[in-house]
PDB file of C-alpha atoms in Angstrom:
ATOM      1  CA  MET M   1      -2.355  88.665  23.543  1.00 50.00           C
ATOM      2  CA  ARG M   2      -3.670  85.746  25.470  1.00 58.00           C
ATOM      3  CA  GLN M   3      -2.561  85.274  29.089  1.00 63.00           C
ATOM      4  CA  LEU M   4      -2.108  81.975  30.900  1.00 55.00           C
ATOM      5  CA  PRO M   5      -4.102  81.503  34.039  1.00 59.00           C
ATOM      6  CA  VAL M   6      -2.118  82.018  37.221  1.00 55.00           C
ATOM      7  CA  CYS M   7      -2.825  78.462  38.421  1.00 53.00           C
ATOM      8  CA  VAL M   8      -1.105  76.950  35.333  1.00 50.00           C
ATOM      9  CA  ILE M   9       2.009  79.047  35.925  1.00 54.00           C
ATOM     10  CA  LEU M  10       2.070  78.155  39.643  1.00 51.00           C
ATOM     11  CA  SER M  11       1.615  74.444  38.874  1.00 55.00           C
ATOM     12  CA  ALA M  12       4.506  74.498  36.392  1.00 51.00           C
ATOM     13  CA  CYS M  13       6.745  76.258  38.915  1.00 53.00           C
ATOM     14  CA  ALA M  14       5.853  73.716  41.605  1.00 55.00           C
ATOM     15  CA  LEU M  15       6.765  70.763  39.352  1.00 52.00           C
ATOM     16  CA  LEU M  16      10.039  72.256  38.074  1.00 52.00           C
ATOM     17  CA  PRO M  17      12.263  70.870  40.882  1.00 54.00           C
ATOM     18  CA  PHE M  18      11.140  67.322  39.999  1.00 53.00           C
ATOM     19  CA  VAL M  19      11.957  67.563  36.289  1.00 52.00           C
ATOM     20  CA  ASN M  20      15.219  65.889  35.256  1.00 53.00           C
ATOM     21  CA  CYS M  21      16.581  67.578  32.143  1.00 51.00           C
ATOM     22  CA  GLN M  22      19.624  65.342  31.890  1.00 52.00           C
ATOM     23  CA  ARG M  23      19.869  62.494  29.413  1.00 50.00           C
ATOM     24  CA  ARG M  24      18.765  59.162  30.651  1.00 50.00           C
ATOM     25  CA  SER M  25      21.682  56.852  31.330  1.00 48.00           C
ATOM     26  CA  ASP M  26      20.448  54.279  28.803  1.00 48.00           C
ATOM     27  CA  ASP M  27      20.585  56.958  26.046  1.00 46.00           C
ATOM     28  CA  LYS M  28      24.223  57.656  26.841  1.00 49.00           C
ATOM     29  CA  LYS M  29      26.884  55.787  24.883  1.00 52.00           C
ATOM     30  CA  GLU M  30      28.672  53.292  27.025  1.00 55.00           C
ATOM     31  CA  GLU M  31      32.228  54.477  27.571  1.00 63.00           C
ATOM     32  CA  VAL M  32      34.573  51.519  27.440  1.00 74.00           C
ATOM     33  CA  GLU M  33      37.624  51.920  29.651  1.00 88.00           C
ATOM     34  CA  PHE M  34      40.803  51.851  27.559  1.00 91.00           C
ATOM     35  CA  VAL M  35      43.390  49.257  28.532  1.00 92.00           C
ATOM     36  CA  CYS M  36      46.993  49.646  27.397  1.00 91.00           C
ATOM     37  CA  PRO M  37      48.056  46.807  25.074  1.00 87.00           C
ATOM     38  CA  GLU M  38      50.127  44.191  26.858  1.00 86.00           C
ATOM     39  CA  GLY M  39      53.664  43.552  25.773  1.00 84.00           C
ATOM     40  CA  GLN M  40      53.964  46.747  23.695  1.00 83.00           C
ATOM     41  CA  GLY M  41      55.430  48.980  26.393  1.00 85.00           C
ATOM     42  CA  ASN M  42      54.975  52.733  26.571  1.00 92.00           C
ATOM     43  CA  GLY M  43      53.625  54.611  23.561  1.00 92.00           C
ATOM     44  CA  ASN M  44      50.682  56.270  21.819  1.00 94.00           C
ATOM     45  CA  PHE M  45      47.615  54.217  20.894  1.00 93.00           C
ATOM     46  CA  ALA M  46      44.481  55.172  18.942  1.00 92.00           C
ATOM     47  CA  ASP M  47      41.222  55.779  20.783  1.00 94.00           C
ATOM     48  CA  PRO M  48      38.784  53.116  19.545  1.00 91.00           C
ATOM     49  CA  ALA M  49      35.904  55.641  19.679  1.00 91.00           C
ATOM     50  CA  THR M  50      37.317  58.545  17.632  1.00 92.00           C
ATOM     51  CA  CYS M  51      40.293  59.545  15.488  1.00 93.00           C
ATOM     52  CA  ARG M  52      40.515  62.900  17.256  1.00 96.00           C
ATOM     53  CA  ARG M  53      41.910  61.351  20.457  1.00 95.00           C
ATOM     54  CA  PHE M  54      44.611  58.913  21.461  1.00 95.00           C
ATOM     55  CA  TYR M  55      45.929  57.335  24.624  1.00 95.00           C
ATOM     56  CA  GLN M  56      49.487  57.686  25.811  1.00 96.00           C
ATOM     57  CA  CYS M  57      50.382  54.588  27.815  1.00 95.00           C
ATOM     58  CA  VAL M  58      53.033  55.126  30.469  1.00 95.00           C
ATOM     59  CA  ASP M  59      53.893  52.226  32.771  1.00 92.00           C
ATOM     60  CA  ASN M  60      50.698  50.478  31.641  1.00 91.00           C
ATOM     61  CA  TYR M  61      48.463  53.463  32.609  1.00 94.00           C
ATOM     62  CA  PRO M  62      46.471  55.176  29.801  1.00 95.00           C
ATOM     63  CA  TYR M  63      46.424  58.994  29.652  1.00 96.00           C
ATOM     64  CA  LEU M  64      43.771  60.425  27.293  1.00 95.00           C
ATOM     65  CA  ASN M  65      45.048  63.088  24.860  1.00 96.00           C
ATOM     66  CA  ARG M  66      43.242  65.099  22.186  1.00 97.00           C
ATOM     67  CA  CYS M  67      44.704  66.081  18.843  1.00 96.00           C
ATOM     68  CA  PRO M  68      44.829  69.837  18.160  1.00 96.00           C
ATOM     69  CA  SER M  69      41.922  71.354  16.242  1.00 95.00           C
ATOM     70  CA  GLY M  70      41.715  70.056  12.667  1.00 94.00           C
ATOM     71  CA  LEU M  71      44.154  67.182  13.221  1.00 96.00           C
ATOM     72  CA  TYR M  72      43.537  63.445  13.515  1.00 96.00           C
ATOM     73  CA  PHE M  73      45.558  60.650  15.113  1.00 95.00           C
ATOM     74  CA  ASP M  74      47.539  58.512  12.667  1.00 94.00           C
ATOM     75  CA  ASP M  75      47.879  55.039  14.193  1.00 91.00           C
ATOM     76  CA  ILE M  76      50.786  54.104  11.904  1.00 91.00           C
ATOM     77  CA  ASN M  77      53.074  57.072  12.632  1.00 92.00           C
ATOM     78  CA  LYS M  78      51.634  57.509  16.156  1.00 92.00           C
ATOM     79  CA  LEU M  79      51.063  61.271  15.867  1.00 94.00           C
ATOM     80  CA  CYS M  80      48.376  63.832  15.060  1.00 96.00           C
ATOM     81  CA  THR M  81      48.258  64.893  11.409  1.00 95.00           C
ATOM     82  CA  PHE M  82      45.890  66.204   8.730  1.00 95.00           C
ATOM     83  CA  LYS M  83      42.747  64.168   8.036  1.00 93.00           C
ATOM     84  CA  ASN M  84      43.823  63.106   4.528  1.00 93.00           C
ATOM     85  CA  GLU M  85      47.149  61.786   5.892  1.00 93.00           C
ATOM     86  CA  ALA M  86      45.821  60.033   9.004  1.00 92.00           C
ATOM     87  CA  ARG M  87      45.255  56.297   9.113  1.00 90.00           C
ATOM     88  CA  CYS M  88      42.613  56.045  11.768  1.00 88.00           C
ATOM     89  CA  GLY M  89      42.957  53.221  14.265  1.00 79.00           C
ATOM     90  CA  PRO M  90      43.193  51.190  16.193  1.00 78.00           C
ATOM     91  CA  LEU M  91      44.985  49.155  13.574  1.00 75.00           C
ATOM     92  CA  PRO M  92      46.168  45.644  14.379  1.00 73.00           C
ATOM     93  CA  ALA M  93      49.797  45.523  15.418  1.00 66.00           C
ATOM     94  CA  THR M  94      52.033  43.827  12.895  1.00 66.00           C
ATOM     95  CA  ILE M  95      54.251  41.229  14.479  1.00 68.00           C
ATOM     96  CA  ALA M  96      57.722  41.250  12.977  1.00 66.00           C
ATOM     97  CA  PRO M  97      58.793  37.929  11.497  1.00 73.00           C
ATOM     98  CA  SER M  98      61.352  36.021  13.494  1.00 72.00           C
ATOM     99  CA  THR M  99      64.781  36.184  11.976  1.00 76.00           C
ATOM    100  CA  GLU M 100      67.405  33.508  12.062  1.00 77.00           C
ATOM    101  CA  PRO M 101      71.101  34.317  12.000  1.00 71.00           C
ATOM    102  CA  PRO M 102      72.614  34.089   8.506  1.00 69.00           C
ATOM    103  CA  GLN M 103      74.391  30.840   7.737  1.00 70.00           C
ATOM    104  CA  ASP M 104      77.377  32.506   6.041  1.00 63.00           C
ATOM    105  CA  LEU M 105      78.849  34.099   9.157  1.00 64.00           C
ATOM    106  CA  ALA M 106      82.603  34.106   9.605  1.00 62.00           C
ATOM    107  CA  GLN M 107      83.865  31.070  11.447  1.00 68.00           C
ATOM    108  CA  LYS M 108      84.781  31.457  15.091  1.00 72.00           C
ATOM    109  CA  CYS M 109      88.418  32.146  15.679  1.00 71.00           C
ATOM    110  CA  ASP M 110      90.408  29.235  17.118  1.00 72.00           C
ATOM    111  CA  THR M 111      92.993  30.903  19.362  1.00 68.00           C
ATOM    112  CA  SER M 112      95.149  27.752  19.406  1.00 75.00           C
ATOM    113  CA  LYS M 113      95.646  28.049  15.622  1.00 74.00           C
ATOM    114  CA  CYS M 114      95.828  31.852  15.569  1.00 70.00           C
ATOM    115  CA  VAL M 115      99.375  33.017  14.725  1.00 67.00           C
ATOM    116  CA  LEU M 116     100.409  36.629  14.126  1.00 65.00           C
ATOM    117  CA  PRO M 117     100.387  38.410  11.717  1.00 61.00           C
ATOM    118  CA  TYR M 118      97.807  36.282   9.898  1.00 63.00           C
ATOM    119  CA  CYS M 119      95.344  36.011  12.753  1.00 66.00           C
ATOM    120  CA  PHE M 120      94.328  38.317  15.539  1.00 64.00           C
ATOM    121  CA  CYS M 121      91.412  37.213  17.641  1.00 67.00           C
ATOM    122  CA  SER M 122      90.081  37.207  21.171  1.00 65.00           C
ATOM    123  CA  ARG M 123      86.652  37.270  22.709  1.00 64.00           C
ATOM    124  CA  ASP M 124      86.675  41.061  23.184  1.00 64.00           C
ATOM    125  CA  GLY M 125      89.177  41.917  20.441  1.00 62.00           C
ATOM    126  CA  THR M 126      91.811  43.320  22.809  1.00 65.00           C
ATOM    127  CA  ILE M 127      94.006  40.329  23.667  1.00 68.00           C
ATOM    128  CA  ILE M 128      96.988  39.465  21.489  1.00 69.00           C
ATOM    129  CA  PRO M 129      97.383  35.737  20.695  1.00 65.00           C
ATOM    130  CA  GLY M 130     100.068  33.896  22.647  1.00 67.00           C
ATOM    131  CA  GLY M 131      99.882  36.481  25.444  1.00 71.00           C
ATOM    132  CA  LEU M 132     102.332  38.758  23.638  1.00 72.00           C
ATOM    133  CA  ASP M 133     103.044  42.228  24.926  1.00 74.00           C
ATOM    134  CA  PRO M 134     101.853  45.017  22.548  1.00 70.00           C
ATOM    135  CA  GLU M 135     105.469  46.307  22.389  1.00 74.00           C
ATOM    136  CA  ASP M 136     106.636  42.910  21.118  1.00 73.00           C
ATOM    137  CA  VAL M 137     104.040  43.069  18.345  1.00 69.00           C
ATOM    138  CA  ARG M 138     105.247  46.508  17.266  1.00 68.00           C
ATOM    139  CA  ARG M 139     108.851  45.227  17.142  1.00 69.00           C
ATOM    140  CA  TYR M 140     107.717  42.197  15.143  1.00 64.00           C
ATOM    141  CA  LYS M 141     105.921  44.420  12.606  1.00 63.00           C
ATOM    142  CA  LYS M 142     109.003  46.680  12.239  1.00 67.00           C
ATOM    143  CA  GLN M 143     111.257  43.675  11.705  1.00 64.00           C
ATOM    144  CA  ARG M 144     108.856  42.249   9.146  1.00 64.00           C
ATOM    145  CA  ARG M 145     108.692  45.560   7.217  1.00 68.00           C
ATOM    146  CA  LYS M 146     112.495  45.740   7.099  1.00 68.00           C
ATOM    147  CA  ALA M 147     112.705  42.156   5.843  1.00 66.00           C
ATOM    148  CA  ASN M 148     109.980  42.656   3.161  1.00 65.00           C
ATOM    149  CA  PRO M 149     110.299  46.220   1.786  1.00 63.00           C
TER     150      PRO M 149
END
């Protein structure tokens, strides 16, 4: 077996403190800081770098979370699931179409033309037209039933 000269071993030991074994910073991937999407409120959002992680935004602050082993983040359902079921994100948010109120709504009740028993309307649905007392309405209904059996 061949032996190294003592001076080579001593030289290597002397240089060891000056050797940097860490990766150079330019080799390292640049980590982009995640920013919670504006106007979408609290919720889970896909990590742009990997499907194994997601961010939970709370009050516009992102908290990094990892999916359990073997699971991937589904950006549609916003949860961790099996790889074949996951739709990796981030996927663009779909903006819901604006809806207009239907044109065939019931007409607003005109309280001046509203006469019991054919009409019963008020803003909150609790006021009897003409300011009648609920007892008077009950009596009116009883009288009407007796008259029209």
